mmCIF file of C-alpha atoms in Angstrom:
data_model
loop_
_atom_site.group_PDB
_atom_site.id
_atom_site.type_symbol
_atom_site.label_atom_id
_atom_site.label_comp_id
_atom_site.label_asym_id
_atom_site.label_seq_id
_atom_site.Cartn_x
_atom_site.Cartn_y
_atom_site.Cartn_z
ATOM 1 C CA MET A 295 8.175 25.499 -190.891
ATOM 2 C CA ILE A 296 7.525 22.366 -192.898
ATOM 3 C CA SER A 297 7.080 20.312 -189.695
ATOM 4 C CA LEU A 298 4.683 22.906 -188.321
ATOM 5 C CA MET A 299 2.604 22.737 -191.458
ATOM 6 C CA LEU A 300 2.593 18.944 -191.267
ATOM 7 C CA GLY A 301 1.465 19.096 -187.667
ATOM 8 C CA LEU A 302 -1.357 21.462 -188.489
ATOM 9 C CA LEU A 303 -2.361 19.256 -191.382
ATOM 10 C CA MET A 304 -2.519 16.210 -189.125
ATOM 11 C CA LEU A 305 -4.590 18.141 -186.597
ATOM 12 C CA MET A 306 -7.034 19.210 -189.298
ATOM 13 C CA LEU A 307 -7.330 15.646 -190.513
ATOM 14 C CA MET A 308 -8.095 14.442 -186.979
ATOM 15 C CA LEU A 309 -10.706 17.158 -186.548
ATOM 16 C CA LEU A 310 -12.310 16.190 -189.821
ATOM 17 C CA HIS A 311 -12.500 12.591 -188.702
ATOM 18 C CA GLY A 312 -13.774 13.606 -185.221
ATOM 19 C CA VAL A 313 -10.809 12.031 -183.424
ATOM 20 C CA VAL A 314 -8.522 14.028 -181.140
ATOM 21 C CA THR A 315 -6.067 12.159 -178.936
ATOM 22 C CA PHE A 316 -4.185 13.584 -175.984
ATOM 23 C CA PRO A 317 -0.467 12.763 -176.126
ATOM 24 C CA LEU A 318 -0.112 11.856 -172.425
ATOM 25 C CA GLU A 319 -1.628 9.096 -170.276
ATOM 26 C CA LEU A 320 -1.241 8.411 -166.552
ATOM 27 C CA ASN A 321 -1.288 4.974 -165.005
ATOM 28 C CA PRO A 322 -3.006 5.005 -162.573
ATOM 29 C CA PRO A 323 -4.914 8.171 -163.456
ATOM 30 C CA ARG A 324 -5.555 8.975 -159.768
ATOM 31 C CA VAL A 325 -3.823 7.843 -156.570
ATOM 32 C CA VAL A 326 -4.822 7.568 -152.917
ATOM 33 C CA VAL A 327 -1.787 7.384 -150.654
ATOM 34 C CA ARG A 328 -1.511 6.850 -146.919
ATOM 35 C CA TYR A 329 0.499 9.538 -145.202
ATOM 36 C CA GLY A 330 4.201 8.522 -145.219
ATOM 37 C CA ASP A 331 3.764 5.680 -147.735
ATOM 38 C CA SER A 332 5.440 5.410 -151.132
ATOM 39 C CA VAL A 333 3.819 6.150 -154.490
ATOM 40 C CA SER A 334 4.707 5.462 -158.101
ATOM 41 C CA VAL A 335 2.902 6.582 -161.265
ATOM 42 C CA ASN A 336 3.810 6.133 -164.934
ATOM 43 C CA CYS A 337 3.318 8.850 -167.520
ATOM 44 C CA SER A 338 3.434 7.553 -171.095
ATOM 45 C CA THR A 339 2.937 8.882 -174.618
ATOM 46 C CA SER A 340 2.319 7.394 -178.015
ATOM 47 C CA ALA A 341 3.679 10.455 -179.777
ATOM 48 C CA THR A 342 7.010 10.081 -181.609
ATOM 49 C CA ASP A 343 7.500 13.717 -182.544
ATOM 50 C CA HIS A 344 8.646 15.059 -179.177
ATOM 51 C CA ASP A 345 11.857 16.345 -177.688
ATOM 52 C CA GLY A 346 11.420 14.763 -174.264
ATOM 53 C CA MET A 347 9.216 14.130 -171.215
ATOM 54 C CA GLY A 348 9.386 14.879 -167.495
ATOM 55 C CA TRP A 349 7.597 15.448 -164.143
ATOM 56 C CA GLU A 350 7.206 18.692 -162.226
ATOM 57 C CA ALA A 351 6.592 18.131 -158.483
ATOM 58 C CA THR A 352 7.737 19.435 -155.110
ATOM 59 C CA PHE A 353 8.888 15.882 -154.370
ATOM 60 C CA GLY A 354 10.064 13.329 -156.907
ATOM 61 C CA GLY A 355 10.302 15.707 -159.879
ATOM 62 C CA ILE A 356 12.031 14.424 -163.063
ATOM 63 C CA SER A 357 13.897 16.672 -165.452
ATOM 64 C CA LEU A 358 13.307 16.465 -169.174
ATOM 65 C CA GLU A 359 14.309 13.077 -170.564
ATOM 66 C CA GLN A 360 14.742 12.580 -174.295
ATOM 67 C CA ASP A 361 14.114 9.558 -176.442
ATOM 68 C CA VAL A 362 11.675 7.995 -173.937
ATOM 69 C CA ASN A 363 7.991 7.207 -174.065
ATOM 70 C CA VAL A 364 7.526 6.621 -170.322
ATOM 71 C CA VAL A 365 8.636 8.587 -167.256
ATOM 72 C CA THR A 366 7.842 7.430 -163.710
ATOM 73 C CA TRP A 367 7.159 9.704 -160.775
ATOM 74 C CA THR A 368 8.202 8.045 -157.526
ATOM 75 C CA VAL A 369 8.216 9.189 -153.909
ATOM 76 C CA ASP A 370 9.298 6.869 -151.084
ATOM 77 C CA ASN A 371 7.731 8.850 -148.227
ATOM 78 C CA LEU A 372 4.913 11.124 -149.272
ATOM 79 C CA THR A 373 4.056 13.776 -146.645
ATOM 80 C CA ASP A 374 3.128 16.831 -148.727
ATOM 81 C CA TRP A 375 -0.601 17.545 -148.325
ATOM 82 C CA THR A 376 -0.663 20.048 -151.218
ATOM 83 C CA ILE A 377 1.382 18.166 -153.795
ATOM 84 C CA GLU A 378 0.192 18.337 -157.444
ATOM 85 C CA PRO A 379 2.594 16.351 -159.676
ATOM 86 C CA LYS A 380 2.438 17.296 -163.376
ATOM 87 C CA CYS A 381 3.672 15.231 -166.271
ATOM 88 C CA TYR A 382 4.649 17.164 -169.422
ATOM 89 C CA ILE A 383 5.954 16.526 -172.942
ATOM 90 C CA ASN A 384 7.777 18.835 -175.325
ATOM 91 C CA LEU A 385 6.491 18.352 -178.848
ATOM 92 C CA ILE A 386 8.692 19.228 -181.817
ATOM 93 C CA ASP A 387 6.165 21.865 -182.853
ATOM 94 C CA GLY A 388 6.976 23.812 -179.664
ATOM 95 C CA GLU A 389 3.817 22.816 -177.780
ATOM 96 C CA GLN A 390 4.122 21.472 -174.196
ATOM 97 C CA PRO A 391 1.020 19.496 -173.233
ATOM 98 C CA SER A 392 0.822 18.486 -169.557
ATOM 99 C CA ILE A 393 -1.439 16.535 -167.235
ATOM 100 C CA VAL A 394 -1.824 16.867 -163.444
ATOM 101 C CA LEU A 395 -1.963 13.724 -161.309
ATOM 102 C CA PRO A 396 -4.787 13.891 -158.692
ATOM 103 C CA VAL A 397 -3.276 12.805 -155.378
ATOM 104 C CA ILE A 398 -5.279 12.177 -152.222
ATOM 105 C CA LEU A 399 -3.013 11.908 -149.222
ATOM 106 C CA TYR A 400 -4.812 10.549 -146.188
ATOM 107 C CA LYS A 401 -4.004 9.903 -142.578
ATOM 108 C CA THR A 402 -6.017 7.903 -140.068
ATOM 109 C CA PRO A 403 -6.391 9.645 -136.698
ATOM 110 C CA ASP A 404 -3.806 9.225 -133.983
ATOM 111 C CA ARG A 405 -6.592 8.844 -131.465
ATOM 112 C CA VAL A 406 -10.401 8.768 -131.301
ATOM 113 C CA SER A 407 -12.047 9.205 -127.898
ATOM 114 C CA ILE A 408 -15.543 9.807 -126.564
ATOM 115 C CA SER A 409 -16.601 11.704 -123.445
ATOM 116 C CA VAL A 410 -19.521 13.567 -121.876
ATOM 117 C CA LEU A 411 -19.132 17.310 -122.262
ATOM 118 C CA ASN A 412 -19.211 19.313 -119.021
ATOM 119 C CA HIS A 413 -20.507 16.399 -116.955
ATOM 120 C CA SER A 414 -19.195 13.537 -114.877
ATOM 121 C CA GLY A 415 -20.841 10.725 -112.963
ATOM 122 C CA PRO A 416 -24.305 9.211 -113.426
ATOM 123 C CA MET A 417 -26.876 10.776 -115.740
ATOM 124 C CA VAL A 418 -30.481 11.529 -114.750
ATOM 125 C CA GLU A 419 -33.374 10.201 -116.800
ATOM 126 C CA GLY A 420 -34.985 12.834 -119.034
ATOM 127 C CA THR A 421 -32.004 15.225 -118.886
ATOM 128 C CA GLN A 422 -30.088 16.194 -122.032
ATOM 129 C CA TYR A 423 -26.355 15.561 -122.274
ATOM 130 C CA GLN A 424 -23.789 16.253 -124.985
ATOM 131 C CA LEU A 425 -21.381 13.549 -126.050
ATOM 132 C CA GLN A 426 -18.124 14.654 -127.641
ATOM 133 C CA CYS A 427 -15.977 12.656 -130.060
ATOM 134 C CA ASP A 428 -12.391 13.914 -130.266
ATOM 135 C CA ILE A 429 -10.539 12.912 -133.448
ATOM 136 C CA GLN A 430 -6.864 13.852 -133.420
ATOM 137 C CA ASN A 431 -4.802 14.474 -136.544
ATOM 138 C CA ILE A 432 -6.863 13.109 -139.422
ATOM 139 C CA ALA A 433 -6.914 14.030 -143.104
ATOM 140 C CA PRO A 434 -8.451 14.859 -145.450
ATOM 141 C CA LEU A 435 -11.502 16.187 -143.689
ATOM 142 C CA GLN A 436 -13.508 16.363 -146.909
ATOM 143 C CA ASN A 437 -13.448 12.559 -146.852
ATOM 144 C CA LEU A 438 -14.166 12.182 -143.134
ATOM 145 C CA VAL A 439 -17.355 10.506 -141.946
ATOM 146 C CA VAL A 440 -18.115 10.369 -138.213
ATOM 147 C CA LYS A 441 -20.559 7.682 -137.098
ATOM 148 C CA TRP A 442 -22.214 7.474 -133.680
ATOM 149 C CA TYR A 443 -23.345 4.192 -132.156
ATOM 150 C CA LYS A 444 -25.330 3.022 -129.125
ATOM 151 C CA GLY A 445 -24.476 -0.631 -128.906
ATOM 152 C CA ASN A 446 -24.890 -1.822 -132.506
ATOM 153 C CA GLU A 447 -27.478 0.852 -133.337
ATOM 154 C CA THR A 448 -26.348 3.728 -135.582
ATOM 155 C CA LEU A 449 -27.477 7.031 -134.068
ATOM 156 C CA ASP A 450 -26.017 9.629 -136.435
ATOM 157 C CA ILE A 451 -23.662 10.114 -139.419
ATOM 158 C CA VAL A 452 -21.792 13.399 -139.998
ATOM 159 C CA THR A 453 -19.513 14.427 -142.922
ATOM 160 C CA TYR A 454 -16.906 17.231 -143.012
ATOM 161 C CA SER A 455 -15.222 19.411 -145.629
ATOM 162 C CA ASN A 456 -12.218 21.295 -144.215
ATOM 163 C CA ARG A 457 -8.436 21.107 -144.137
ATOM 164 C CA PRO A 458 -6.580 18.536 -142.001
ATOM 165 C CA GLU A 459 -6.946 19.312 -138.325
ATOM 166 C CA ASP A 460 -8.323 17.928 -135.095
ATOM 167 C CA VAL A 461 -12.085 17.349 -135.041
ATOM 168 C CA SER A 462 -14.559 17.458 -132.169
ATOM 169 C CA ALA A 463 -17.913 16.057 -133.173
ATOM 170 C CA THR A 464 -20.863 16.230 -130.754
ATOM 171 C CA LEU A 465 -24.113 14.347 -130.229
ATOM 172 C CA MET A 466 -27.065 15.267 -127.966
ATOM 173 C CA ILE A 467 -28.697 12.447 -126.025
ATOM 174 C CA SER A 468 -31.562 12.255 -123.514
ATOM 175 C CA PRO A 469 -31.212 8.857 -121.812
ATOM 176 C CA ASN A 470 -34.041 6.959 -120.130
ATOM 177 C CA ARG A 471 -34.056 4.069 -117.658
ATOM 178 C CA ASN A 472 -33.642 1.545 -120.475
ATOM 179 C CA ASP A 473 -30.303 3.178 -121.362
ATOM 180 C CA ASP A 474 -28.757 2.364 -117.980
ATOM 181 C CA GLY A 475 -25.517 0.537 -118.785
ATOM 182 C CA ALA A 476 -25.693 1.404 -122.514
ATOM 183 C CA GLN A 477 -22.395 1.798 -124.382
ATOM 184 C CA TYR A 478 -21.793 4.673 -126.802
ATOM 185 C CA ARG A 479 -19.019 4.772 -129.419
ATOM 186 C CA CYS A 480 -17.899 7.110 -132.178
ATOM 187 C CA ARG A 481 -16.041 6.058 -135.312
ATOM 188 C CA ALA A 482 -13.868 8.090 -137.690
ATOM 189 C CA GLU A 483 -14.082 6.746 -141.236
ATOM 190 C CA LEU A 484 -12.347 7.963 -144.410
ATOM 191 C CA ASP A 485 -14.383 7.460 -147.564
ATOM 192 C CA LEU A 486 -11.676 7.811 -150.231
ATOM 193 C CA GLY A 487 -13.660 6.601 -153.193
ATOM 194 C CA PRO A 488 -13.152 3.551 -155.408
ATOM 195 C CA GLU A 489 -9.391 4.182 -155.707
ATOM 196 C CA GLY A 490 -9.000 4.189 -151.939
ATOM 197 C CA PRO A 491 -8.565 1.179 -149.677
ATOM 198 C CA GLN A 492 -11.547 -1.107 -149.194
ATOM 199 C CA PRO A 493 -13.023 -1.350 -146.644
ATOM 200 C CA HIS A 494 -12.644 2.276 -145.661
ATOM 201 C CA PRO A 495 -9.929 3.075 -143.101
ATOM 202 C CA THR A 496 -11.608 3.485 -139.704
ATOM 203 C CA VAL A 497 -10.661 4.136 -136.100
ATOM 204 C CA THR A 498 -13.225 3.584 -133.331
ATOM 205 C CA SER A 499 -13.226 4.994 -129.825
ATOM 206 C CA GLU A 500 -13.318 2.912 -126.704
ATOM 207 C CA PRO A 501 -16.938 2.452 -125.537
ATOM 208 C CA LEU A 502 -18.426 4.927 -123.092
ATOM 209 C CA SER A 503 -20.690 3.117 -120.619
ATOM 210 C CA ILE A 504 -23.282 5.343 -118.947
ATOM 211 C CA THR A 505 -25.186 5.006 -115.688
ATOM 212 C CA VAL A 506 -28.713 6.405 -115.620
ATOM 213 C CA HIS A 507 -30.449 7.348 -112.382
ATOM 214 C CA TYR A 508 -34.238 7.311 -112.481
ATOM 215 C CA ALA A 509 -37.130 7.826 -110.050
ATOM 216 C CA PRO A 510 -38.902 4.846 -108.417
ATOM 217 C CA LYS A 511 -41.707 3.123 -110.270
ATOM 218 C CA PHE A 512 -43.973 0.591 -108.558
ATOM 219 C CA LEU A 513 -44.405 -2.906 -109.859
ATOM 220 C CA LEU A 514 -47.891 -4.287 -110.392
ATOM 221 C CA GLY A 515 -49.998 -4.774 -107.257
ATOM 222 C CA ASN A 516 -53.550 -4.714 -105.883
ATOM 223 C CA ASP A 517 -55.094 -1.394 -104.900
ATOM 224 C CA THR A 518 -57.814 -3.127 -102.831
ATOM 225 C CA VAL A 519 -57.349 -6.287 -100.774
ATOM 226 C CA GLU A 520 -60.153 -8.239 -99.040
ATOM 227 C CA VAL A 521 -59.501 -10.539 -96.103
ATOM 228 C CA SER A 522 -61.800 -12.602 -93.914
ATOM 229 C CA ALA A 523 -61.809 -11.857 -90.226
ATOM 230 C CA GLY A 524 -59.442 -14.183 -88.416
ATOM 231 C CA SER A 525 -57.337 -14.865 -91.523
ATOM 232 C CA ASP A 526 -53.755 -13.822 -92.291
ATOM 233 C CA VAL A 527 -52.833 -11.424 -95.100
ATOM 234 C CA SER A 528 -49.637 -9.925 -96.551
ATOM 235 C CA LEU A 529 -49.392 -6.581 -98.356
ATOM 236 C CA ASN A 530 -46.342 -6.460 -100.638
ATOM 237 C CA CYS A 531 -44.668 -3.321 -101.921
ATOM 238 C CA SER A 532 -41.738 -3.234 -104.360
ATOM 239 C CA ALA A 533 -40.484 -0.612 -106.802
ATOM 240 C CA GLU A 534 -37.811 -0.243 -109.451
ATOM 241 C CA GLY A 535 -35.456 2.713 -109.308
ATOM 242 C CA ASN A 536 -31.802 3.690 -109.578
ATOM 243 C CA PRO A 537 -30.358 4.054 -107.025
ATOM 244 C CA PRO A 538 -32.525 1.363 -105.361
ATOM 245 C CA PRO A 539 -35.307 3.209 -103.507
ATOM 246 C CA GLU A 540 -35.964 3.131 -99.786
ATOM 247 C CA MET A 541 -39.360 1.578 -99.053
ATOM 248 C CA LYS A 542 -41.648 2.725 -96.225
ATOM 249 C CA TRP A 543 -45.165 1.715 -95.130
ATOM 250 C CA ASN A 544 -47.551 4.131 -93.380
ATOM 251 C CA TYR A 545 -50.563 2.622 -91.564
ATOM 252 C CA THR A 546 -52.325 2.429 -88.219
ATOM 253 C CA ALA A 547 -50.160 0.348 -85.918
ATOM 254 C CA ALA A 548 -51.570 -2.796 -84.313
ATOM 255 C CA ARG A 549 -50.158 -5.683 -82.283
ATOM 256 C CA ASN A 550 -50.906 -8.206 -85.002
ATOM 257 C CA VAL A 551 -49.098 -6.226 -87.735
ATOM 258 C CA LYS A 552 -45.381 -6.702 -88.509
ATOM 259 C CA LEU A 553 -43.001 -5.483 -91.231
ATOM 260 C CA SER A 554 -40.461 -7.604 -93.109
ATOM 261 C CA THR A 555 -37.976 -6.974 -95.920
ATOM 262 C CA GLU A 556 -36.949 -9.440 -98.621
ATOM 263 C CA GLY A 557 -34.559 -7.957 -101.142
ATOM 264 C CA ARG A 558 -36.209 -4.841 -102.556
ATOM 265 C CA GLN A 559 -39.660 -5.894 -101.331
ATOM 266 C CA ARG A 560 -41.170 -4.449 -98.168
ATOM 267 C CA THR A 561 -44.074 -6.488 -96.745
ATOM 268 C CA VAL A 562 -46.783 -5.810 -94.150
ATOM 269 C CA ARG A 563 -47.903 -9.079 -92.526
ATOM 270 C CA ILE A 564 -51.202 -9.185 -90.612
ATOM 271 C CA THR A 565 -52.061 -12.239 -88.526
ATOM 272 C CA THR A 566 -55.633 -13.018 -87.423
ATOM 273 C CA ALA A 567 -57.045 -9.927 -89.078
ATOM 274 C CA THR A 568 -59.829 -7.994 -87.354
ATOM 275 C CA SER A 569 -61.979 -5.051 -88.282
ATOM 276 C CA THR A 570 -59.438 -2.739 -86.614
ATOM 277 C CA ASN A 571 -56.932 -3.656 -89.321
ATOM 278 C CA ALA A 572 -59.187 -2.369 -92.077
ATOM 279 C CA GLY A 573 -58.118 0.902 -93.624
ATOM 280 C CA ILE A 574 -55.587 2.528 -95.957
ATOM 281 C CA TYR A 575 -51.989 1.351 -96.151
ATOM 282 C CA ILE A 576 -49.571 3.711 -97.949
ATOM 283 C CA CYS A 577 -46.249 2.557 -99.392
ATOM 284 C CA THR A 578 -43.637 5.186 -100.321
ATOM 285 C CA ALA A 579 -40.528 4.570 -102.444
ATOM 286 C CA THR A 580 -37.820 7.258 -102.384
ATOM 287 C CA ASN A 581 -34.393 7.771 -103.926
ATOM 288 C CA ILE A 582 -32.264 10.798 -104.862
ATOM 289 C CA VAL A 583 -34.209 11.313 -108.106
ATOM 290 C CA GLY A 584 -37.776 11.294 -106.800
ATOM 291 C CA THR A 585 -40.586 9.708 -104.787
ATOM 292 C CA ALA A 586 -43.477 7.439 -105.723
ATOM 293 C CA THR A 587 -46.518 6.552 -103.569
ATOM 294 C CA ARG A 588 -48.913 3.632 -103.792
ATOM 295 C CA THR A 589 -52.102 3.247 -101.711
ATOM 296 C CA THR A 590 -53.690 -0.084 -100.776
ATOM 297 C CA THR A 591 -57.121 -0.341 -99.142
ATOM 298 C CA LEU A 592 -57.656 -3.327 -96.830
ATOM 299 C CA LEU A 593 -61.217 -4.567 -96.371
ATOM 300 C CA THR A 594 -62.023 -7.071 -93.621
ATOM 301 C CA MET A 595 -65.126 -9.298 -93.710
ATOM 302 C CA LYS A 596 -66.782 -11.202 -90.847
ATOM 303 C CA GLY A 597 -66.395 -14.548 -92.521
ATOM 304 C CA GLY A 598 -65.225 -16.399 -95.502
ATOM 305 C CA SER A 599 -67.139 -17.399 -98.587
ATOM 306 C CA SER A 600 -69.240 -19.990 -96.715
ATOM 307 C CA SER A 601 -70.481 -17.361 -94.269
ATOM 308 C CA ILE A 602 -71.396 -15.124 -97.177
ATOM 309 C CA ILE A 603 -73.508 -17.922 -98.685
ATOM 310 C CA TYR A 604 -75.105 -18.503 -95.293
ATOM 311 C CA ARG A 605 -76.033 -14.839 -95.036
ATOM 312 C CA TYR A 606 -77.619 -14.933 -98.454
ATOM 313 C CA LEU A 607 -79.665 -18.000 -97.411
ATOM 314 C CA VAL A 608 -80.845 -16.241 -94.269
ATOM 315 C CA ILE A 609 -81.928 -13.245 -96.338
ATOM 316 C CA VAL A 610 -83.891 -15.520 -98.694
ATOM 317 C CA VAL A 611 -85.612 -17.334 -95.782
ATOM 318 C CA VAL A 612 -86.537 -14.053 -94.111
ATOM 319 C CA PHE A 613 -87.945 -12.804 -97.384
ATOM 320 C CA LEU A 614 -90.103 -15.926 -97.768
ATOM 321 C CA VAL A 615 -91.382 -15.644 -94.183
ATOM 322 C CA VAL A 616 -92.326 -11.997 -94.706
ATOM 323 C CA LEU A 617 -94.060 -12.934 -97.944
ATOM 324 C CA VAL A 618 -96.146 -15.626 -96.202
ATOM 325 C CA VAL A 619 -97.131 -13.219 -93.409
ATOM 326 C CA LEU A 620 -98.238 -10.641 -95.956
ATOM 327 C CA ILE A 621 -100.388 -13.188 -97.782
ATOM 328 C CA VAL A 622 -102.112 -14.309 -94.548
ATOM 329 C CA PHE A 623 -102.728 -10.739 -93.499
ATOM 330 C CA CYS A 624 -104.265 -9.869 -96.870
ATOM 331 C CA ARG A 625 -106.668 -12.815 -96.668
ATOM 332 C CA ARG A 626 -107.860 -11.829 -93.185
ATOM 333 C CA LYS A 627 -108.338 -8.289 -94.309
ATOM 334 C CA LYS A 628 -110.730 -9.442 -97.053
ATOM 335 C CA ARG A 629 -112.977 -11.200 -94.489
ATOM 336 C CA GLN A 630 -113.807 -7.967 -92.666
ATOM 337 C CA GLY A 631 -117.276 -6.453 -93.701
ATOM 338 C CA HIS A 632 -118.854 -9.827 -94.845
ATOM 339 C CA TYR A 633 -122.200 -11.330 -93.555
ATOM 340 C CA ASP A 634 -122.379 -14.431 -91.421
ATOM 341 C CA PHE A 635 -125.257 -16.846 -92.107
ATOM 342 C CA ILE A 636 -127.503 -18.708 -89.627
ATOM 343 C CA PRO A 637 -126.727 -22.347 -89.423
ATOM 344 C CA VAL A 638 -128.988 -24.690 -91.411
ATOM 345 C CA ASN A 639 -130.747 -26.125 -88.336
ATOM 346 C CA GLN A 640 -132.216 -22.697 -87.316
ATOM 347 C CA PRO A 641 -135.810 -21.716 -88.210
ATOM 348 C CA ASN A 642 -136.210 -20.349 -91.683
ATOM 349 C CA ASN A 643 -138.189 -17.327 -90.476
ATOM 350 C CA VAL A 644 -135.238 -15.823 -88.651
ATOM 351 C CA PRO A 645 -134.034 -12.849 -90.671
ATOM 352 C CA MET A 646 -130.410 -12.470 -91.587
ATOM 353 C CA MET A 647 -128.650 -9.652 -89.770
ATOM 354 C CA PRO A 648 -125.189 -8.316 -90.197
ATOM 355 C CA MET A 649 -122.650 -8.794 -87.417
ATOM 356 C CA SER A 650 -121.723 -5.676 -85.654
ATOM 357 C CA THR A 651 -118.738 -5.024 -83.526
ATOM 358 C CA THR A 652 -119.960 -1.565 -82.510
ATOM 359 C CA GLY A 653 -123.250 -0.001 -81.404
ATOM 360 C CA GLU A 654 -125.435 0.322 -78.366
ATOM 361 C CA GLY A 655 -127.432 -2.373 -76.545
ATOM 362 C CA ASN A 656 -126.721 -5.799 -75.314
ATOM 363 C CA HIS A 657 -125.877 -8.800 -77.373
ATOM 364 C CA ASP A 658 -126.105 -12.494 -76.741
ATOM 365 C CA PRO A 659 -123.197 -14.837 -77.438
ATOM 366 C CA GLU A 660 -124.458 -15.489 -80.994
ATOM 367 C CA GLY A 661 -124.361 -11.827 -81.770
ATOM 368 C CA TYR A 662 -128.152 -11.156 -81.749
ATOM 369 C CA PRO A 663 -129.505 -8.091 -79.848
ATOM 370 C CA THR A 664 -131.467 -8.778 -76.705
ATOM 371 C CA LYS A 665 -134.727 -7.135 -75.627
ATOM 372 C CA VAL A 666 -134.598 -4.525 -72.927
#
């Protein structure tokens, strides 16, 4: 009874001074243990008025030990996912304070793999596919982070919060032609906090390399081509596609037209071009994904640039000639309807008379009427 009163008195004094100390301390206060590894934690007290200390645990429990200030919980091979070790002390006043040791038991996955769900073989541009990341036997899931990568680019990060089990994470992708040959990976990472191992334990899948099939697309080219008559010309047609497209030209056949193939380029070669070669030339690229068409118009001219200049000069000369003719004609037109005068050596009494080109009667060579 006296000891109880003393204990209460000490407690009141501590409350009055605003200081309350807990009689137990764990070192470390929290542990992160890899599945199957060993663990050791000390439980100590500064109290002297106790009857003993011990650990309660499904593995590594320690019965009450007297006259000690430290008891150590130790397990050589920890495999219990639900373990909650508790250190306790029996005070002489009959109280039994205790403290639970937080234990995080983790296990890296046995295997991480990536695959395409419900699909095999090449992918088609613009089509959606589902990638699946299978993570076998990992714990704890509340600390699991799944990261998706395309090359070195992070695509997505997913966290979980369930009990230890297998995990199948998924990711939707819609690849394009630039993704042909791209490598996808998924990574299982355990973020166990500051007490856990640094860097975080991770397991990464083997890369999944994808093949993307896409429709043909033509490279740059001329839609209209001009060629001088008698010259040679080549019309090139090439397209990108996967699988490599088959190239075909459609045009009016002629003896001076031949086809040739160099790599993925299909070429129409015309020698000594004539007006019969003018027209529309259609190139078609086809593979299993689709078809693309490109039209080229061929224009033939009678001569080269020098003949064009010559034609312009001829037009200018003709214009000048026509202009001169028009000027002369206009001047002659103005002369019609004017009077002619008698030469100076004729008598002054001869009256002036207008010239007439029409009318009755006879006229002499000078244009004067004669008497009948």
